[in-house]
Short mmCIF file of C-alpha atoms and ligand atoms in Angstrom, two decimals:
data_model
loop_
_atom_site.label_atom_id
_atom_site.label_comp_id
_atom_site.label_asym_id
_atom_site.label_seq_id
_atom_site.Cartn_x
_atom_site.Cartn_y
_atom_site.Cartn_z
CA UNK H 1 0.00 0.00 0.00
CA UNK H 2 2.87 2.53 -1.07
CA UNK H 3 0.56 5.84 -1.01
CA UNK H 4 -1.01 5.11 2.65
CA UNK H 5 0.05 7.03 5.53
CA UNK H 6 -0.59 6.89 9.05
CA UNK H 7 1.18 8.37 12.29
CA UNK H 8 1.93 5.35 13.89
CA UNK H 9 5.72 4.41 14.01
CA UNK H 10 5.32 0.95 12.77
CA UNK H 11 3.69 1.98 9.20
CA UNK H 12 6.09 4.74 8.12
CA UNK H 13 5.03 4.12 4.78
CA UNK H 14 5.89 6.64 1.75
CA UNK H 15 3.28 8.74 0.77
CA UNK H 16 2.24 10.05 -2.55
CA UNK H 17 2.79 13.72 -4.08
CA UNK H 18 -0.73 14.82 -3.67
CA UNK H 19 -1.31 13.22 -0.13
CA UNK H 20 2.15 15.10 0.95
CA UNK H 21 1.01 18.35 -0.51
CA UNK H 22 -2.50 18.15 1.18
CA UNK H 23 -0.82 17.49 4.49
CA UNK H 24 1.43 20.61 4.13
CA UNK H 25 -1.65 22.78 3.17
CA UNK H 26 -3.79 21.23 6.21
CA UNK H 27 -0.43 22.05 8.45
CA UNK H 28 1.12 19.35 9.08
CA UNK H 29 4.77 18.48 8.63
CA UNK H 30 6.37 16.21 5.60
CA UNK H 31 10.24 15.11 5.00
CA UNK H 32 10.88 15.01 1.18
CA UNK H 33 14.14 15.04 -1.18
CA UNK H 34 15.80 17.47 -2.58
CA UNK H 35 19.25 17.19 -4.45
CA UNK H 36 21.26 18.10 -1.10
CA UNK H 37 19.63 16.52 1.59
CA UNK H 38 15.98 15.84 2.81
CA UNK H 39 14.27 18.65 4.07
CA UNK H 40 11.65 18.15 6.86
CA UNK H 41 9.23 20.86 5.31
CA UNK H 42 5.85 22.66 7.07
CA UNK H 43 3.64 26.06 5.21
CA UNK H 44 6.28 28.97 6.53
CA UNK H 45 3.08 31.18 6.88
CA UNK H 46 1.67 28.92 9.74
CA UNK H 47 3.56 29.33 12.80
CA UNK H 48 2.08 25.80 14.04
CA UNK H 49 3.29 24.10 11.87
CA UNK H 50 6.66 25.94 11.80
CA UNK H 51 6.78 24.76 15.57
CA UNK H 52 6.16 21.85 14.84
CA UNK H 53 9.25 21.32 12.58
CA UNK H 54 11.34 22.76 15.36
CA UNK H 55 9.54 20.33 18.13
CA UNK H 56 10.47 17.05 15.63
CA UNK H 57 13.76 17.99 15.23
CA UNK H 58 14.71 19.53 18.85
CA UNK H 59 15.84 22.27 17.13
CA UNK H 60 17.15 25.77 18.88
CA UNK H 61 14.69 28.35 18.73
CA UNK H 62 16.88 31.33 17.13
CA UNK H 63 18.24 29.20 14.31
CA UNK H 64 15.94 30.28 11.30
CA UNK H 65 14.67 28.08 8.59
CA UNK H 66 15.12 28.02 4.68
CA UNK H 67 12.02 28.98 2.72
CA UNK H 68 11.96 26.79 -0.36
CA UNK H 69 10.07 28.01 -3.70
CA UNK H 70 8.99 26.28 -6.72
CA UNK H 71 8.43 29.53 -8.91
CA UNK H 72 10.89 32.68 -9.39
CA UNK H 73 7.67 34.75 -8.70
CA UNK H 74 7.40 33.77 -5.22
CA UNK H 75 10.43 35.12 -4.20
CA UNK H 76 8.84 38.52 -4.64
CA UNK H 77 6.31 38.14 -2.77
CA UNK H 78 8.73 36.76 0.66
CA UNK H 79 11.19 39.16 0.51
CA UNK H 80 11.79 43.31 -0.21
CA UNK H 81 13.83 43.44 -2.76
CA UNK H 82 16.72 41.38 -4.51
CA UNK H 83 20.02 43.40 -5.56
CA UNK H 84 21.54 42.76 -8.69
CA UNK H 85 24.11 40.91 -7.86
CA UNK H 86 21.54 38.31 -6.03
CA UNK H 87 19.80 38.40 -9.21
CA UNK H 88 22.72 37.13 -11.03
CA UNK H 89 23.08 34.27 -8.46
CA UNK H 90 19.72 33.65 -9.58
CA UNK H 91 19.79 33.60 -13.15
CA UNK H 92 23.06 31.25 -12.85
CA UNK H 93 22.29 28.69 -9.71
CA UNK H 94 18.20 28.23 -9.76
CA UNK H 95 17.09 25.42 -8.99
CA UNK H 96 19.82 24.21 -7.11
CA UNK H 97 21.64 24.20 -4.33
CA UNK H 98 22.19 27.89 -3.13
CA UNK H 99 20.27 29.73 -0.30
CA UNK H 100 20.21 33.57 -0.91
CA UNK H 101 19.82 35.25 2.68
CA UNK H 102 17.47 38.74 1.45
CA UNK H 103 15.56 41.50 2.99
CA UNK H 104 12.31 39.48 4.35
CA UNK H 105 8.78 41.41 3.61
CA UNK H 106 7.27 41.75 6.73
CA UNK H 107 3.77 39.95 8.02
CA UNK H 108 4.16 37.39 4.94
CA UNK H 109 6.26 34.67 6.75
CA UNK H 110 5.34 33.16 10.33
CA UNK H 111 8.13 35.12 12.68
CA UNK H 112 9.21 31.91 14.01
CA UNK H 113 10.48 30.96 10.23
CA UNK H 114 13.19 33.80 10.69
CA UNK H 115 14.16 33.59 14.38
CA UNK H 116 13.52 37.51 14.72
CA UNK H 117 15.89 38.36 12.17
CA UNK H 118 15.19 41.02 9.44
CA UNK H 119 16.67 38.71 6.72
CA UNK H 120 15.07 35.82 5.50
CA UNK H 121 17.00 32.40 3.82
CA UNK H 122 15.33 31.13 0.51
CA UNK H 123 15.99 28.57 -1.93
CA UNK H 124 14.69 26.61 -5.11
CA UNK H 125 15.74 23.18 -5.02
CA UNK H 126 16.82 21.32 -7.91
CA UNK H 127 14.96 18.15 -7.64
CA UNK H 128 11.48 17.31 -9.03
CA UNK H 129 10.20 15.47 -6.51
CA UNK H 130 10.52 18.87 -4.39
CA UNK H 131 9.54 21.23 -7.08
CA UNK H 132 6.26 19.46 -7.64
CA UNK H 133 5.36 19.28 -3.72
CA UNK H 134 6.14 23.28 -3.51
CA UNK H 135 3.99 23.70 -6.08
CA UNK H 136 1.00 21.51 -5.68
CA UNK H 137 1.11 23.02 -1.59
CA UNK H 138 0.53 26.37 -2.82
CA UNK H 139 2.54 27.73 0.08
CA UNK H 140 6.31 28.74 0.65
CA UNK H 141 7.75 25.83 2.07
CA UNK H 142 10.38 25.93 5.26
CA UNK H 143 12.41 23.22 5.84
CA UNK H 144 15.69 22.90 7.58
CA UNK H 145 17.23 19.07 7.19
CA UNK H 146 15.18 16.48 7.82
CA UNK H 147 17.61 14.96 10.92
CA UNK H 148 17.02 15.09 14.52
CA UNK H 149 18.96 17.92 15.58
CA UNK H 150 23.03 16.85 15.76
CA UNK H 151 22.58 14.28 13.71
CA UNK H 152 23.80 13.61 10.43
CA UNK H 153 21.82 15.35 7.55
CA UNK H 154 19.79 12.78 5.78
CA UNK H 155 20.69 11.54 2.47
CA UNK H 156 18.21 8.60 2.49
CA UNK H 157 14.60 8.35 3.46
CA UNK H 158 15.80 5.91 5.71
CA UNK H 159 18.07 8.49 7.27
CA UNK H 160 14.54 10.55 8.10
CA UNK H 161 12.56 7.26 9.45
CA UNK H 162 16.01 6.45 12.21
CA UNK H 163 15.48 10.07 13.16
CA UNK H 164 12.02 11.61 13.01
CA UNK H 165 9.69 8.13 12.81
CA UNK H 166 6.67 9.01 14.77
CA UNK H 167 7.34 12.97 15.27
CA UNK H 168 6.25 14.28 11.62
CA UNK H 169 3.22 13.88 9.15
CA UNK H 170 4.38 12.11 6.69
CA UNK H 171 7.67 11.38 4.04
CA UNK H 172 7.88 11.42 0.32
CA UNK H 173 10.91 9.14 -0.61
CA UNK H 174 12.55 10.10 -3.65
CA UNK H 175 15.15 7.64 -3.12
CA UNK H 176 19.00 8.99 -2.32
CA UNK H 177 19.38 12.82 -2.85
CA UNK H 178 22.57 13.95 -5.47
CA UNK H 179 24.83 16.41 -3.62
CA UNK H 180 24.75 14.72 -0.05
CA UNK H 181 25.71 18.33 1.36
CA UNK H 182 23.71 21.03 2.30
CA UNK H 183 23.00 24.46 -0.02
CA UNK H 184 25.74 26.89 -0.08
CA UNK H 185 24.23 30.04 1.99
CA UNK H 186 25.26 33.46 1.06
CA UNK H 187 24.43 37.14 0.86
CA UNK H 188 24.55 39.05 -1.93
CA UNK H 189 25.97 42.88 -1.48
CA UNK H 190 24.66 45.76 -4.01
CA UNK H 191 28.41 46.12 -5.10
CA UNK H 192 28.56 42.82 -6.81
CA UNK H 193 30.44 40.68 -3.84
CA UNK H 194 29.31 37.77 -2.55
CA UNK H 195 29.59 36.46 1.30
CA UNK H 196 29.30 32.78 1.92
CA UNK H 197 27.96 32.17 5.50
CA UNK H 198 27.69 28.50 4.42
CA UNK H 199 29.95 26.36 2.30
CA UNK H 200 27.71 23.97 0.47
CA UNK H 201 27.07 22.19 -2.49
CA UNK H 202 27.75 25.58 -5.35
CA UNK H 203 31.33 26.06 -4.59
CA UNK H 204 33.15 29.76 -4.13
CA UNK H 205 35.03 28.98 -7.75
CA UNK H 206 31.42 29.18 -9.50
CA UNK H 207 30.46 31.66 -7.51
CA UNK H 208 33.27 33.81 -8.65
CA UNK H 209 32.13 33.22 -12.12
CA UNK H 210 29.37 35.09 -11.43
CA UNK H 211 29.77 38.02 -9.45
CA UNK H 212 32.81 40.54 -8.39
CA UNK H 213 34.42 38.88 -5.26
CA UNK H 214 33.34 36.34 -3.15
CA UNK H 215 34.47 35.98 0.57
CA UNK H 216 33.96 33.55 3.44
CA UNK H 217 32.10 34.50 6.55
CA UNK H 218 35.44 34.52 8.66
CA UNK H 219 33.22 33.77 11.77
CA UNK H 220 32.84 30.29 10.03
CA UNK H 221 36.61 29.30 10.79
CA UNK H 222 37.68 27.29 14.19
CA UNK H 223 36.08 26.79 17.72
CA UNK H 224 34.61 30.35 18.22
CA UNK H 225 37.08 31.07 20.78
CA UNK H 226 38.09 35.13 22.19
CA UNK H 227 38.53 37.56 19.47
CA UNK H 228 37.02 34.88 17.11
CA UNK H 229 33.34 37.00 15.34
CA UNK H 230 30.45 35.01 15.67
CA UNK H 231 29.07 33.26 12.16
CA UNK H 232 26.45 35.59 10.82
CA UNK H 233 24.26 32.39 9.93
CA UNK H 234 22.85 31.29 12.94
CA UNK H 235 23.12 27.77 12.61
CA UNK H 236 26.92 27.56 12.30
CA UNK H 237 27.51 27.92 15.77
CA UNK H 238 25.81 24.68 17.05
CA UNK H 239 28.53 20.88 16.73
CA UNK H 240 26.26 19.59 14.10
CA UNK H 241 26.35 16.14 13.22
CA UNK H 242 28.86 14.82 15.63
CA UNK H 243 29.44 10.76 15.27
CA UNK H 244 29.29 8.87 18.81
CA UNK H 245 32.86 8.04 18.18
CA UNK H 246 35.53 10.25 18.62
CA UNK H 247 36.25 11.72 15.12
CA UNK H 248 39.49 13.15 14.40
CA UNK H 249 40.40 15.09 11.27
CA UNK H 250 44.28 14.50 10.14
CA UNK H 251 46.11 16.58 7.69
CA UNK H 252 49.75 16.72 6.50
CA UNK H 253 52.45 17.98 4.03
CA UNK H 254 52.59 14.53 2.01
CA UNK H 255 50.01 11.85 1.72
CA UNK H 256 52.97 9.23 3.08
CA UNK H 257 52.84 10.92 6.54
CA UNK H 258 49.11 11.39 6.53
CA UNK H 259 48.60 7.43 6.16
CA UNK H 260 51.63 6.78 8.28
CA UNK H 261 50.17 8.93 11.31
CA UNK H 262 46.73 7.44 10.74
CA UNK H 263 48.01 3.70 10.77
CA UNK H 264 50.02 4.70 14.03
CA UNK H 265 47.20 5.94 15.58
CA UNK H 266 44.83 3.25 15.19
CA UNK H 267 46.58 0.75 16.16
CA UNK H 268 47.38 2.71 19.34
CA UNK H 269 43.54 3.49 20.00
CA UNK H 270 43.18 -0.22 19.10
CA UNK H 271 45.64 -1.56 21.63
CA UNK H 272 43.89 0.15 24.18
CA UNK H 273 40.68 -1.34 23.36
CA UNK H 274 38.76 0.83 20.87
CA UNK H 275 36.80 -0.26 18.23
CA UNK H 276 38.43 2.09 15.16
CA UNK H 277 37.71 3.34 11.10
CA UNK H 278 39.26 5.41 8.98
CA UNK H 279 37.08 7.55 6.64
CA UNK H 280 40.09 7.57 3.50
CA UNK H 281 40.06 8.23 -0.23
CA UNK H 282 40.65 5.69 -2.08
CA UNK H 283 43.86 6.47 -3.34
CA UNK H 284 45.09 5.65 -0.04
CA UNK H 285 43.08 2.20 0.39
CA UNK H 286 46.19 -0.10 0.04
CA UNK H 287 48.10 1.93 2.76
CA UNK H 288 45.13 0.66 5.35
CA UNK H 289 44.98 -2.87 4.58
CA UNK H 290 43.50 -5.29 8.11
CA UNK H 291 41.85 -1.82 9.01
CA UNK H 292 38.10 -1.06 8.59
CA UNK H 293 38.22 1.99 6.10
CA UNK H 294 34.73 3.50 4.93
CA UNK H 295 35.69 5.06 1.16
CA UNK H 296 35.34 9.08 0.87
CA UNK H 297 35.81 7.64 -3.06
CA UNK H 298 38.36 9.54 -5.33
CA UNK H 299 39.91 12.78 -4.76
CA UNK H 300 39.69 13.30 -7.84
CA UNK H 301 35.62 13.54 -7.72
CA UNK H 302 34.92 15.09 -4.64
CA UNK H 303 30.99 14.64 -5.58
CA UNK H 304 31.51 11.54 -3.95
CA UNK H 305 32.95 12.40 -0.39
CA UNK H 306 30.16 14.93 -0.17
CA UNK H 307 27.33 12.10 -1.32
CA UNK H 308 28.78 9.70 0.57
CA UNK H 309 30.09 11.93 4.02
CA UNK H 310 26.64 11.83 6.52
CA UNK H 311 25.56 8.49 5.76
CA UNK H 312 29.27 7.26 6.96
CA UNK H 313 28.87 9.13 10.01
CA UNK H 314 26.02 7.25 10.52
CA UNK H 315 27.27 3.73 9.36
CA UNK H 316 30.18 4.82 12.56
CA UNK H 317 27.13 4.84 15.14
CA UNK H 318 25.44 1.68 13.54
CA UNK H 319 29.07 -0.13 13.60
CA UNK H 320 29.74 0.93 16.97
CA UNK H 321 32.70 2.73 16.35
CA UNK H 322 33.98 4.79 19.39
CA UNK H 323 37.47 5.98 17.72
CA UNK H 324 37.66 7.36 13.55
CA UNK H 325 40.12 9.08 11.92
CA UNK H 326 39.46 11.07 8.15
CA UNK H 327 41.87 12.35 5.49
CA UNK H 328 41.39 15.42 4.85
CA UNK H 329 41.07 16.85 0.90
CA UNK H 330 42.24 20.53 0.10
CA UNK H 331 39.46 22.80 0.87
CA UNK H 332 39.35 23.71 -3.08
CA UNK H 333 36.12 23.04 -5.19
CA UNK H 334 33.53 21.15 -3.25
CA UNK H 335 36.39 20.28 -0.53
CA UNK H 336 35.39 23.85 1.12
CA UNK H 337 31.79 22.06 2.44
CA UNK H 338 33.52 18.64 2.77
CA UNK H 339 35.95 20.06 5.01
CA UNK H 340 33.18 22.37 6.99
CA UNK H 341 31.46 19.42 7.95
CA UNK H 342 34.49 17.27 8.87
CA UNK H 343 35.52 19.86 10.93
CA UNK H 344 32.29 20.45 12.81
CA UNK H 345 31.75 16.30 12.89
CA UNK H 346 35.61 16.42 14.88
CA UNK H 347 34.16 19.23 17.20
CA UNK H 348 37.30 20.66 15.39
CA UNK H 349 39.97 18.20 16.36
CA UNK H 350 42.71 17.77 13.84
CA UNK H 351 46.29 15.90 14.02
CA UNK H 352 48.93 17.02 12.08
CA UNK H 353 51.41 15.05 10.50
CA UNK H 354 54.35 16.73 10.67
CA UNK H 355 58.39 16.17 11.76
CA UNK H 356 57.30 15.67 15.30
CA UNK H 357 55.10 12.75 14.70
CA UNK H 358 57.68 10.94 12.41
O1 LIG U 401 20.37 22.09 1.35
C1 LIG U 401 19.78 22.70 2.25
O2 LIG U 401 19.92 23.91 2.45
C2 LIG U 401 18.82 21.87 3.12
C3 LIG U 401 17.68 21.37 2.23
C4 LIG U 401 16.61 20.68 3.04
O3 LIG U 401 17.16 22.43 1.50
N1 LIG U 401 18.31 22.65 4.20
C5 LIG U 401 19.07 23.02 5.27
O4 LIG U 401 18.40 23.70 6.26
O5 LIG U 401 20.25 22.73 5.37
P1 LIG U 401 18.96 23.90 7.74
O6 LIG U 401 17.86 24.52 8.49
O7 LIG U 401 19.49 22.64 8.24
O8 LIG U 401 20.08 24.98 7.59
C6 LIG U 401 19.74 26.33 7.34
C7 LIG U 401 20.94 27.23 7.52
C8 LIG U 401 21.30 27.36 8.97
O9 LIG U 401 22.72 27.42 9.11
C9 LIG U 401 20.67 28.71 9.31
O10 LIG U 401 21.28 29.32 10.42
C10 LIG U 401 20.87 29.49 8.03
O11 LIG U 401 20.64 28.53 7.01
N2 LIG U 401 19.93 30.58 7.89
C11 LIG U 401 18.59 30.53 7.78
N3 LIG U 401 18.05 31.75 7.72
C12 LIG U 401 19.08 32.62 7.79
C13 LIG U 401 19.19 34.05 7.77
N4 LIG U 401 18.11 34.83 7.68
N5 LIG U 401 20.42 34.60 7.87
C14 LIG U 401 21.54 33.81 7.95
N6 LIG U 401 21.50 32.46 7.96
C15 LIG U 401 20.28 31.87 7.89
MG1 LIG U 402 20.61 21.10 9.20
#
C-alpha cells in the first residue's frame, strides 16, 4: 500500500505527491528530497506548523529556517527586494543548491520561520520530486534538514525514518538525494560581492564566475574562541552532526605521513581497546589494509565524499565505532563544504602530521 500514511511508528510508509502536498496545506509536517539533503518541510506562513518542525527535530529556537520556492515569482512576494548581484546568483544557480539570505517582507512569513531576524534564507531546489510538492502546496515551504537535531543530515529516506519516525506527518521518498551536502548560503551585497555564510554544495570557484568577489564569513573558521566573530548564519555555531565516536580530522604535508600517522594511531587506539575506522580516499586504500576503512571515493571527484560523508557518520554509530580518523582533501572546489562538515563532525579536532610525529 505505497501511497497510505498513518502516524503510527510501525507503518512509516511513503506517501504520494498529492497526499504530501494536502498534508502541508492542512499544516502538518512532511520530509521530502531534494538534491542536497531531505528537508523536513511545514507552510512557513503557519507558525504551528513551523513549531512543529522545530519540536520534531529539537531544534534551537533562534536558528531560522530556509524557505523553499517552486516559482521565481514567489520570491517577490517573501522578501523586499533582490540586488543585482543576487539576481545574477539567480539567473546562474536556480534550482539548485544555493540559499540567498534577502531582505524578508514583513507579516508574509510566520516570525518563528526567521528567528527575529530582518533577513530571510530562501531557496529553489533542484529536484522534481521537491519542485512538484512546492507547487501543488501552494505555500512557501520551510524546511531545515530532515535529521534530529546533531545528527547527520539525511541523504536517504531511511536516514529521516532512524530520526524523526513518529514525530512528523508524513515522508515522500525520492530515493537517495545527489549532492549529499547542504545548499551553499550566502548574501549578496549591491556592489557585486558575494559572502558565503555557508559552504555547500555551489562552490566559491562558480560563484566567482558570477559576481565581483566572493568571501567567506570569517566567523565560520575554528572553535569560536576570544577575538574569534560570531558566524552571521545562525546555525553555524551549534557541533552539528557529531558521530558517537571520537572523530578526528588529520592533515599533512605529504600523503605518506598522513597514512603513516593514521596507521600509528589506530593501532594505538586499538591496543587500548577501541573499536576504530578510517574515513580515506581511495587512493590511499592499500596503505590501510586489516583496518576497517569507509571510502570518501576519489579525490579526484569530490561529488563523492560529499554524497557519501553523513551516511558514513552514521554507518560509525550503527558499527559501533567509538574511535575514527578522516583524510582530509584541500578545501578547493567542493572540498570547502567537505571540510566544513568534517571539521564540525571532529568538534574541530585535527592531528597534524608533521616532523614531530615521524
Ligand atoms: O540544502 C539545504 O539547504 C537543506 C535542504 C533541506 O534544502 N536545508 C538546510 O536547512 O540545510 P537547515 O535549516 O538545516 O540549515 C539552514 C541554515 C542554517 O545554518 C541557518 O542558520 C541558516 O541557514 N539561515 C537561515 N536563515 C538565515 C538568515 N536569515 N540569515 C543567515 N543564515 C540563515
Ligand atoms: Mg541542518
Amino acid at each position: 500500500e505505497g501511497g497510505s500514511y498513518t502516524r503510527h511508528p510501525s507503518q512509516f510508509a511513503a506517501m504520494a505527491l498529492q497526499e504530501a502536498a494536502a498534508l502541508l496545506r492542512s499544516g502538518d509536517t512532511v520530509a521530502f528530497p531534494t538534491e542536497t539533503v531531505y528537508g523536513l518541510g511545514a507552510d512557513a506562513r503557519n507558525t504551528a506548523a513551523v513549531e512543529a518542525v522545530f519540536a520534531a527535530k529539537g531544534r534551537p529556537a533562534d536558528n531560522p529556517l530556509i524557505v523553499h520556492i517552486a516559482r521565481r515569482s514567489q520570491l517577490d512576494e517573501l522578501v523586499q527586494q533582490v540586488n543585482g548581484t543576487a539576481e545574477a546568483l539567480i539567473q546562474a544557480f536556480w534550482p539548485g543548491p544555493l540559499t540567498l539570505v534577502l531582505p524578508v517582507r514583513p507579516g508574509v512569513l510566520s516570525p518563528r520561520v526567521t528567528g527575529g531576524l530582518d533577513t530571510v534564507a530562501v531557496r529553489m531546489p533542484d529536484h522534481p520530486v521537491a519542485l512538484r510538492l512546492i507547487a501543488e502546496a501552494g505555500c512557501p515551504v520551510a524546511a531545515p534538514s530532515a535529521n534530529r537535531s546533531g545528527r547527520p543530515s539525511p541523504t536517504l529516506a531511511e536516514h529521516v525514518r532512524e530520526d524523526l519516525q513518529g514525530r512528523i506527518g508524513g515522508i515522500v521518498n525520492g530515493g537517495p538525494t545527489g549532492v549529499g551536502l547542504e545548499s551553499t548560503v550566502v548574501q549578496a551585497g549591491d556592489d557585486g560581492t558575494v559572502t558565503i555564510l555557508r559552504p555547500g554544495g555551489i562552490t566559491a570557484e562558480q560563484l566567482a564566475a558570477v559576481c565581483a568577489a566572493v568571501t567567506t564569513d570569517p566567523g565560520l573558521d575554528g572553535e569560536a574562541g576570544p577575538g574569534t566573530p560570531a558566524p552571521r548564519s545562525p546555525g553555524m555555531k551549534y557541533t552539528h552532526y557529531a558521530p558517537l565516536g571520537r572523530l578526528s580530522v588529520v592533515e599533512g604535508p605529504s600523503p605518506a605521513m598522513v597514512t603513516g600517522l593514521i596507521r600509528r594511531e589506530l593501532a594505538a587506539a586499538e591496543a587500548s581497546g577501541e573499536r576504530t575506522a578510517v574515513l580515506a580516499f581511495d587512493e590511499h586504500a592499500a596503505d590501510y589494509i586489516g583496518q576497517r576503512v569507509y571510502s570518501l571515493g576519489s579525490l579526484d571527484t569530490l561529488q563523492e565524499a560529499g554524497q557519501r560523508l553523513y551516511g558514513l557518520l552514521r554507518r560509525c554509530d550503527e558499527d559501533g565505532i567509538t574511535f575514527i580518523l578522516a583524510e582530509a582533501c584541500p578545501p578547493r572546489g567542493l572540498g570547502e563544504a567537505i571540510m566544513n562538515r568534517l571539521l564540525k563532525a571532529a568538534g574541530h579536532r585535527v592531528l597534524r602530521a608533521d616532523a614531530a610525529n615521524e
